Short mmCIF file of C-alpha atoms and ligand atoms in Angstrom, two decimals:
data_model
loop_
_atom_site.label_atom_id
_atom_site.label_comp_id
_atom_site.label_asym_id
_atom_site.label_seq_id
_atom_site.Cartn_x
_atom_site.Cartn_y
_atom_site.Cartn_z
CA UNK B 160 8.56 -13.36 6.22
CA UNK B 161 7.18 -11.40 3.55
CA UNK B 162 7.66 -12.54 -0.20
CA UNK B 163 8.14 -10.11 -2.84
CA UNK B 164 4.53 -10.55 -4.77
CA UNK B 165 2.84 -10.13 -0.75
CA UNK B 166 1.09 -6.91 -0.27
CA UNK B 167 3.48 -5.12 1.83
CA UNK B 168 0.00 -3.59 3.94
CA UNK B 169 -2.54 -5.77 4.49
CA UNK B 170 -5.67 -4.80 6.27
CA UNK B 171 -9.23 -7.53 6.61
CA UNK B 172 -12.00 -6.65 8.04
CA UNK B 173 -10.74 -3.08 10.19
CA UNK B 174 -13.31 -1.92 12.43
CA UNK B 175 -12.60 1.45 14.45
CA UNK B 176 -14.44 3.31 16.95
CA UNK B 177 -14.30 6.39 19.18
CA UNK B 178 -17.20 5.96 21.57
CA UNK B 179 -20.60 5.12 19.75
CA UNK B 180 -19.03 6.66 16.62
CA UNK B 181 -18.07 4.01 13.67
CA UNK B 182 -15.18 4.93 11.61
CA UNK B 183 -14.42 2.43 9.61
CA UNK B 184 -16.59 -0.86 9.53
CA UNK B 185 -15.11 -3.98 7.67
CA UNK B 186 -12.56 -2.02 5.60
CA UNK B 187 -9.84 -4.01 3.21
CA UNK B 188 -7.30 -3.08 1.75
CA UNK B 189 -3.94 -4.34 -0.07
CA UNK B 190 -0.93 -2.13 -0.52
CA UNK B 191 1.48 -3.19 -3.13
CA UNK B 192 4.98 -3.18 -3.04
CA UNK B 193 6.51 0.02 -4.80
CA UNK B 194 3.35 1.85 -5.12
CA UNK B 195 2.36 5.27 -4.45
CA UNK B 196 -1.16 4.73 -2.89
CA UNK B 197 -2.81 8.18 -2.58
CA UNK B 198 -5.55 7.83 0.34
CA UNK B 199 -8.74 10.34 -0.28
CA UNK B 200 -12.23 11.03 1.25
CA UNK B 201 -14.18 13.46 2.64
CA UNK B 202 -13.52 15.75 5.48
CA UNK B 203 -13.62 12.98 8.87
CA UNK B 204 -14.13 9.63 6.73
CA UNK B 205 -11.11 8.39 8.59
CA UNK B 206 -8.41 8.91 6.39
CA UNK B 207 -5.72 9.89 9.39
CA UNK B 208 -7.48 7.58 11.36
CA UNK B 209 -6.85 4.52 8.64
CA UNK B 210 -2.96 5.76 8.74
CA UNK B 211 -2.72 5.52 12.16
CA UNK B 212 -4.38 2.08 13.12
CA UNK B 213 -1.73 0.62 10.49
CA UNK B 214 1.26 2.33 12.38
CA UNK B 215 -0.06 1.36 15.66
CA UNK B 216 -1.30 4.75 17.29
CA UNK B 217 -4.74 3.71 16.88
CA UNK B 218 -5.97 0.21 18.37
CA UNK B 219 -8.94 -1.39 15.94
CA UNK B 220 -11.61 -2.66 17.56
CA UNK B 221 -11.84 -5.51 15.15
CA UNK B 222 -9.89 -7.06 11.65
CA UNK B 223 -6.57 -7.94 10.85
CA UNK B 224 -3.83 -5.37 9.89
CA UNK B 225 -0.14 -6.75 8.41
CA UNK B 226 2.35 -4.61 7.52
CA UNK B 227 5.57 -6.28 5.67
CA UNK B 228 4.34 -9.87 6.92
CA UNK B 229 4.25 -9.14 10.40
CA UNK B 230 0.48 -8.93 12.07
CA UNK B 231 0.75 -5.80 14.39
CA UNK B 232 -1.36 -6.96 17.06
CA UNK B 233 0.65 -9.64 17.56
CA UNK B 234 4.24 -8.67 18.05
CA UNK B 235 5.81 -8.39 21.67
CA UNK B 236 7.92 -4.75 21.93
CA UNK B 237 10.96 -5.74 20.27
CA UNK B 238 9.28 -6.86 17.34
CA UNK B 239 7.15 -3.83 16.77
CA UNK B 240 10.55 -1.85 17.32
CA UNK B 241 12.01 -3.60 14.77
CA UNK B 242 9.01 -3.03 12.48
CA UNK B 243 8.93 0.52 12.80
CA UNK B 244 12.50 1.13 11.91
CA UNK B 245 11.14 0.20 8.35
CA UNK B 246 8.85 2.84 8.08
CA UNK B 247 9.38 6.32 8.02
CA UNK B 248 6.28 9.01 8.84
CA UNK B 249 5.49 12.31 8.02
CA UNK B 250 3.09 13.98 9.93
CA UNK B 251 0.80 16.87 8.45
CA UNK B 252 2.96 19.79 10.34
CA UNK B 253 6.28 18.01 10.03
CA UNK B 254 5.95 17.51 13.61
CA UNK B 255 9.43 18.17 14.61
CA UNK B 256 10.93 18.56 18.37
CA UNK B 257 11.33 22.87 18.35
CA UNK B 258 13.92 22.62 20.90
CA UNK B 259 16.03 20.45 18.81
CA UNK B 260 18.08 21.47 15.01
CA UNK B 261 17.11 20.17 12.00
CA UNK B 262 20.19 17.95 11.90
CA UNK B 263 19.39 16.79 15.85
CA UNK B 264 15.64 16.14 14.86
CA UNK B 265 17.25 13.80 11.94
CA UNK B 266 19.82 11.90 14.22
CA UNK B 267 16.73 10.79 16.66
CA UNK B 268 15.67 8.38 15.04
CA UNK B 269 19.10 6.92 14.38
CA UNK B 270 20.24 7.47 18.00
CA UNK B 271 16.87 5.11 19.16
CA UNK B 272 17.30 2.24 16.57
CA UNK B 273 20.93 1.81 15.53
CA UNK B 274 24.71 1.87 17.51
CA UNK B 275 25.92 3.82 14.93
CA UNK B 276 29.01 6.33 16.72
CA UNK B 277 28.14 10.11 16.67
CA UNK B 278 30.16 10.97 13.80
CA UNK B 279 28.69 8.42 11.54
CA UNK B 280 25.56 9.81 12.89
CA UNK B 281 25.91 13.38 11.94
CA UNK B 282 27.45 12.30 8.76
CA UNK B 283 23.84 9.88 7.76
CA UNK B 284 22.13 13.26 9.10
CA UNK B 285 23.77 15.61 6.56
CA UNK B 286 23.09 12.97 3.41
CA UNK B 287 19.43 12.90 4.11
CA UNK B 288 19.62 16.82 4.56
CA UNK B 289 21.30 17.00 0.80
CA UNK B 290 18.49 14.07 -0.37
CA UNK B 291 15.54 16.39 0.52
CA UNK B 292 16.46 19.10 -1.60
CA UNK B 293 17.69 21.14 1.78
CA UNK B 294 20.56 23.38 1.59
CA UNK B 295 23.82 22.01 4.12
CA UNK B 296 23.13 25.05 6.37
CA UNK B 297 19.67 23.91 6.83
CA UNK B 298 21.17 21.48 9.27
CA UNK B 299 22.44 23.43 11.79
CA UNK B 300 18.79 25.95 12.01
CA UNK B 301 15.76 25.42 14.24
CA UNK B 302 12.47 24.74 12.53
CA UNK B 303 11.17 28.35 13.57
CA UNK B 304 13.70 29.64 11.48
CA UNK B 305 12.52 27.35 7.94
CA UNK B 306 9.97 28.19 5.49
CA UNK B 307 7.08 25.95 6.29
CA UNK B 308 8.43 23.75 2.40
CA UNK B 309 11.77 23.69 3.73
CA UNK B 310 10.27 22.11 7.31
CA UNK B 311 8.28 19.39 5.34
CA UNK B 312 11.44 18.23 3.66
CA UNK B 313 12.91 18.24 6.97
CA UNK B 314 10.48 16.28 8.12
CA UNK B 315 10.97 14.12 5.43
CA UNK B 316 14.50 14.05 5.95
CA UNK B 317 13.98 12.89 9.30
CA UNK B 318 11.36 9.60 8.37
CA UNK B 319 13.82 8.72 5.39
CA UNK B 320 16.74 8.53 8.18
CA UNK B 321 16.62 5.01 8.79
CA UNK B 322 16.55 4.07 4.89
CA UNK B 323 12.66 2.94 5.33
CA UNK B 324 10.94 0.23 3.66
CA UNK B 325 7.36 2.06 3.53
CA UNK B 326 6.87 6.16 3.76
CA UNK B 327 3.70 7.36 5.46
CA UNK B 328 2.65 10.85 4.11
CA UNK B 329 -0.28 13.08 5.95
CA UNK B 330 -1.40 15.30 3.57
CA UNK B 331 2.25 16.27 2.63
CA UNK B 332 1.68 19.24 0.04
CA UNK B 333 -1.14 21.18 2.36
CA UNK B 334 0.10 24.44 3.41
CA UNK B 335 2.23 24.66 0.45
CA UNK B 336 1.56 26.81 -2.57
CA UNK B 337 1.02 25.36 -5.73
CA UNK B 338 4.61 25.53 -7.45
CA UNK B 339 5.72 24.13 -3.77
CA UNK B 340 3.41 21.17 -3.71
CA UNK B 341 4.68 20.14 -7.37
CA UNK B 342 8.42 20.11 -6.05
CA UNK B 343 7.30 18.17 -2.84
CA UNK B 344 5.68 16.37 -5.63
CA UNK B 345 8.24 15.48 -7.21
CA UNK B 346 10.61 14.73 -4.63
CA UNK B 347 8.75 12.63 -3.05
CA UNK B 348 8.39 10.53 -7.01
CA UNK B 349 11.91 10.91 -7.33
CA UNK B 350 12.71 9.53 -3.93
CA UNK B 351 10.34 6.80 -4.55
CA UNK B 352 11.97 5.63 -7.67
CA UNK B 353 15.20 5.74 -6.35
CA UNK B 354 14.91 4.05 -3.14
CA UNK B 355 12.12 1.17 -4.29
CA UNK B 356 9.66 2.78 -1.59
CA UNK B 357 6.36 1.47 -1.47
CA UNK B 358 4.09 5.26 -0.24
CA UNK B 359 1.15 5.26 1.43
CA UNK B 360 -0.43 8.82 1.08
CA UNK B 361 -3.19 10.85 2.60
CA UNK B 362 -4.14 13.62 0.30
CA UNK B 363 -6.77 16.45 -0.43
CA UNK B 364 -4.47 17.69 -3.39
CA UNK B 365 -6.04 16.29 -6.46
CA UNK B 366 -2.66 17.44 -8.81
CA UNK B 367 -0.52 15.15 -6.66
CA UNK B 368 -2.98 12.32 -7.02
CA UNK B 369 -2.81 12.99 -10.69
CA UNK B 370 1.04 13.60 -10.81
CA UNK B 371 2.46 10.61 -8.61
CA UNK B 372 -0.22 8.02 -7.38
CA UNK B 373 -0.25 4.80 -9.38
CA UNK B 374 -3.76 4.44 -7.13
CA UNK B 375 -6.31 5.89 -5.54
CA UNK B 376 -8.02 4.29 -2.07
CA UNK B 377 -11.04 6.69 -1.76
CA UNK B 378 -12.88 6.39 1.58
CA UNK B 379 -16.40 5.70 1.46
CA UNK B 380 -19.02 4.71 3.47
CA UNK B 381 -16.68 3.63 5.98
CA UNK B 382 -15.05 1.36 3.34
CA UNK B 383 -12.59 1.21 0.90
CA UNK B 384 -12.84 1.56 -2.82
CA UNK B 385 -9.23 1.29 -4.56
CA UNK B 386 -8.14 1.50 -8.31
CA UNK B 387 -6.72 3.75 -10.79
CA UNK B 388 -7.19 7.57 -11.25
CA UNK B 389 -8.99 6.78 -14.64
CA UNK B 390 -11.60 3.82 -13.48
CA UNK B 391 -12.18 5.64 -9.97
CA UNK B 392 -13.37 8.78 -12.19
CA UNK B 393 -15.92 6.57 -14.03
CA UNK B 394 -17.65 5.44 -10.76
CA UNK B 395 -21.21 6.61 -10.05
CA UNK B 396 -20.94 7.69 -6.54
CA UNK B 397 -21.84 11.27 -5.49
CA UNK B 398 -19.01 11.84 -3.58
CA UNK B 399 -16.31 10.83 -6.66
CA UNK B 400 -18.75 12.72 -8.88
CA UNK B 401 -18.36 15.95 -6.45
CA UNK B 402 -14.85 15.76 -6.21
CA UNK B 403 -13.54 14.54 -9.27
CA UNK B 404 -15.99 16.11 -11.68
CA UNK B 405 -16.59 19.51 -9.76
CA UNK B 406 -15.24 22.66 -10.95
CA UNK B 407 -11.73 21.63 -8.84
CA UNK B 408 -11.41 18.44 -10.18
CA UNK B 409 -11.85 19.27 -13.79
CA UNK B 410 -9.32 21.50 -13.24
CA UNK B 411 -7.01 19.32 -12.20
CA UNK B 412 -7.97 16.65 -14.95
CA UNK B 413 -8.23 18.84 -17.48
CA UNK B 414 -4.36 19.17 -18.66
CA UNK B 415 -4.49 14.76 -18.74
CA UNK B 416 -8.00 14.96 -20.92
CA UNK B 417 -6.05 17.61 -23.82
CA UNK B 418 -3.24 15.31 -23.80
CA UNK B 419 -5.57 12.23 -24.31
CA UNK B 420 -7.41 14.29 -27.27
CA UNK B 421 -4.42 15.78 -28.92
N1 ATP F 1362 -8.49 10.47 19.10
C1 ATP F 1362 -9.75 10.60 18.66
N2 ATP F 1362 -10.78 10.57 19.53
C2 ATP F 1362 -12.06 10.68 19.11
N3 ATP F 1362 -12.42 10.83 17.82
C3 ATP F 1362 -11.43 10.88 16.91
C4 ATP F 1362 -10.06 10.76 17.27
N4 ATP F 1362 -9.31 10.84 16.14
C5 ATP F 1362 -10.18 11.00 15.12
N5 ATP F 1362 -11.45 11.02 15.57
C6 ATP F 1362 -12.65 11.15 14.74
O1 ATP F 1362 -12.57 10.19 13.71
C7 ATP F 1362 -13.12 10.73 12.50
C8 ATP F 1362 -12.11 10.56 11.38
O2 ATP F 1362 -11.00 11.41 11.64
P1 ATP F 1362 -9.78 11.55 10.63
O3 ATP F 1362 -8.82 12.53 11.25
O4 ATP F 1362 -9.26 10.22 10.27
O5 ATP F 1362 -10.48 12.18 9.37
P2 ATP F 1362 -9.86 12.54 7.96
O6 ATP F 1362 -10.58 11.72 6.93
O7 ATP F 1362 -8.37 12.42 8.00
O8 ATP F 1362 -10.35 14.04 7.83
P3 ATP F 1362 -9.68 15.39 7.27
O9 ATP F 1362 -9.62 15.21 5.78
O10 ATP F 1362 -10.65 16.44 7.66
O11 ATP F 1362 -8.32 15.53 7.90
C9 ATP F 1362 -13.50 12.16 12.78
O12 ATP F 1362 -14.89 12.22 13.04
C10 ATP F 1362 -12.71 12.49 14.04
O13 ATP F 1362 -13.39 13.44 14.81
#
């Protein structure tokens, strides 16, 4: 059992491989509880990949990956059904069943893990509907017929539906325009806060990094390098200079360095 002051991811040593092709090679990493952990790196460092391997999709080849004090490769079926009821994902495109409404897509989940009865079902359904910002008639619509912000929050809707311990993001905000991606933004803080969640993040979107990370893993050279916004910026590695010190990055930055001089 996990204690509270235990990482609530911990990976050692994760090697993994397609083919001949190394993806990550030794990697550690700790993820604390309550933290929003925004994952960077360039284009095919293995950011999705890292994501996956800790929520099982991806085998490693090699290292040890725990995830609220259980070791994944460990636990027999039940147990890793029990584990992943206390995560919630949210895949880059949402990723929800087209066939189904937005209120169906939330009760899956709930229909595969709990015995709740239908109408307490549809009831748990419409509060995560109202959490994510959605309007009530959002529930009864097909995802063809959302605004591609209102099916991210659906999707959202759908990992928060078994009150999850840990929320996986996939490059949440991409796709959205910028005052969209500072809503999502702030939902997802907001959210955070009020539900303890510890958030594990993939992002290219340096304002969200800047608005609601507490730290930043950057991918590099297979490995990871973790800290805050501020000391990762002072690093002397071409790829941090690029991206935090190129013309899109001082962008970004630039409203936190006028604050710091005024
Ligand atoms: N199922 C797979 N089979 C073979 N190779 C894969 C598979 N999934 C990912 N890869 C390879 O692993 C590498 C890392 O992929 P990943 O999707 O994690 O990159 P990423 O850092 O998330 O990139 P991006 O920012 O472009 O989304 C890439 O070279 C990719 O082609």
């Amino acid at each position: 059992m996990a204690t509270r002051s235990e990482p609530v991811i911990r990976v050692r040593g994760l090697v993994t491989r397609f083919g001949v092709q190394t993806i990550h090679d030794g990697l550690d990493l700790d993820v604390r509880r309550g933290e929003v952990l925004g994952v960077v790196g360039g284009s095919g460092t293995g950011k999705s990949v890292l994501l996956k391997a800790i929520i099982g999709l991806v085998r490693p080849a090699a290292g040890t990956i725990q995830v609220l004090g259980d070791d994944t490769a460990t636990l027999d079926d039940a147990a890793r059904i029990r584990l992943q009821a206390r995560w919630g994902v949210l895949f880059q495109d949402g990723a929800l069943f087209s066939s189904m409404t937005v209120s169906e897509n939330i009760q899956v989940p709930l229909k595969e893990h709990t015995s709740l009865d239908p109408f307490t079902i549809a009831e748990v359904a419409r509060i995560k509907i109202a959490m994510t910002g959605l309007p009530p008639s959002a529930g009864s619509k097909y995802p063809s017929e959302l605004s591609g912000g209102m099916r991210k929050r659906a999707g959202l809707a759908r990992a928060l539906a078994l009150d999850p311990e840990i929320l996986f993001l996939d490059e949440p905000t991409a796709g959205l325009d910028p005052i969209g991606a500072a809503a999502f933004d702030a939902l997802i803080r907001n959210l955070q806060r009020s539900l303890g969640l510890t958030v594990f993040m993939v992002t290219h979107d340096l304002d969200s990094l800047r608005a609601i990370c507490d730290r930043i893993a950057v991918l590099i050279d297979k490995r990871i390098v973790v800290d805050t916004l501020e000391k990762l910026r002072l690093l002397d590695h071409p790829w941090i200079r690029e991206y935090f010190h190129g013309p899109r990055g001082r962008a970004a930055l630039a409203g936190d360095e006028r604050r710091a001089e005024g």
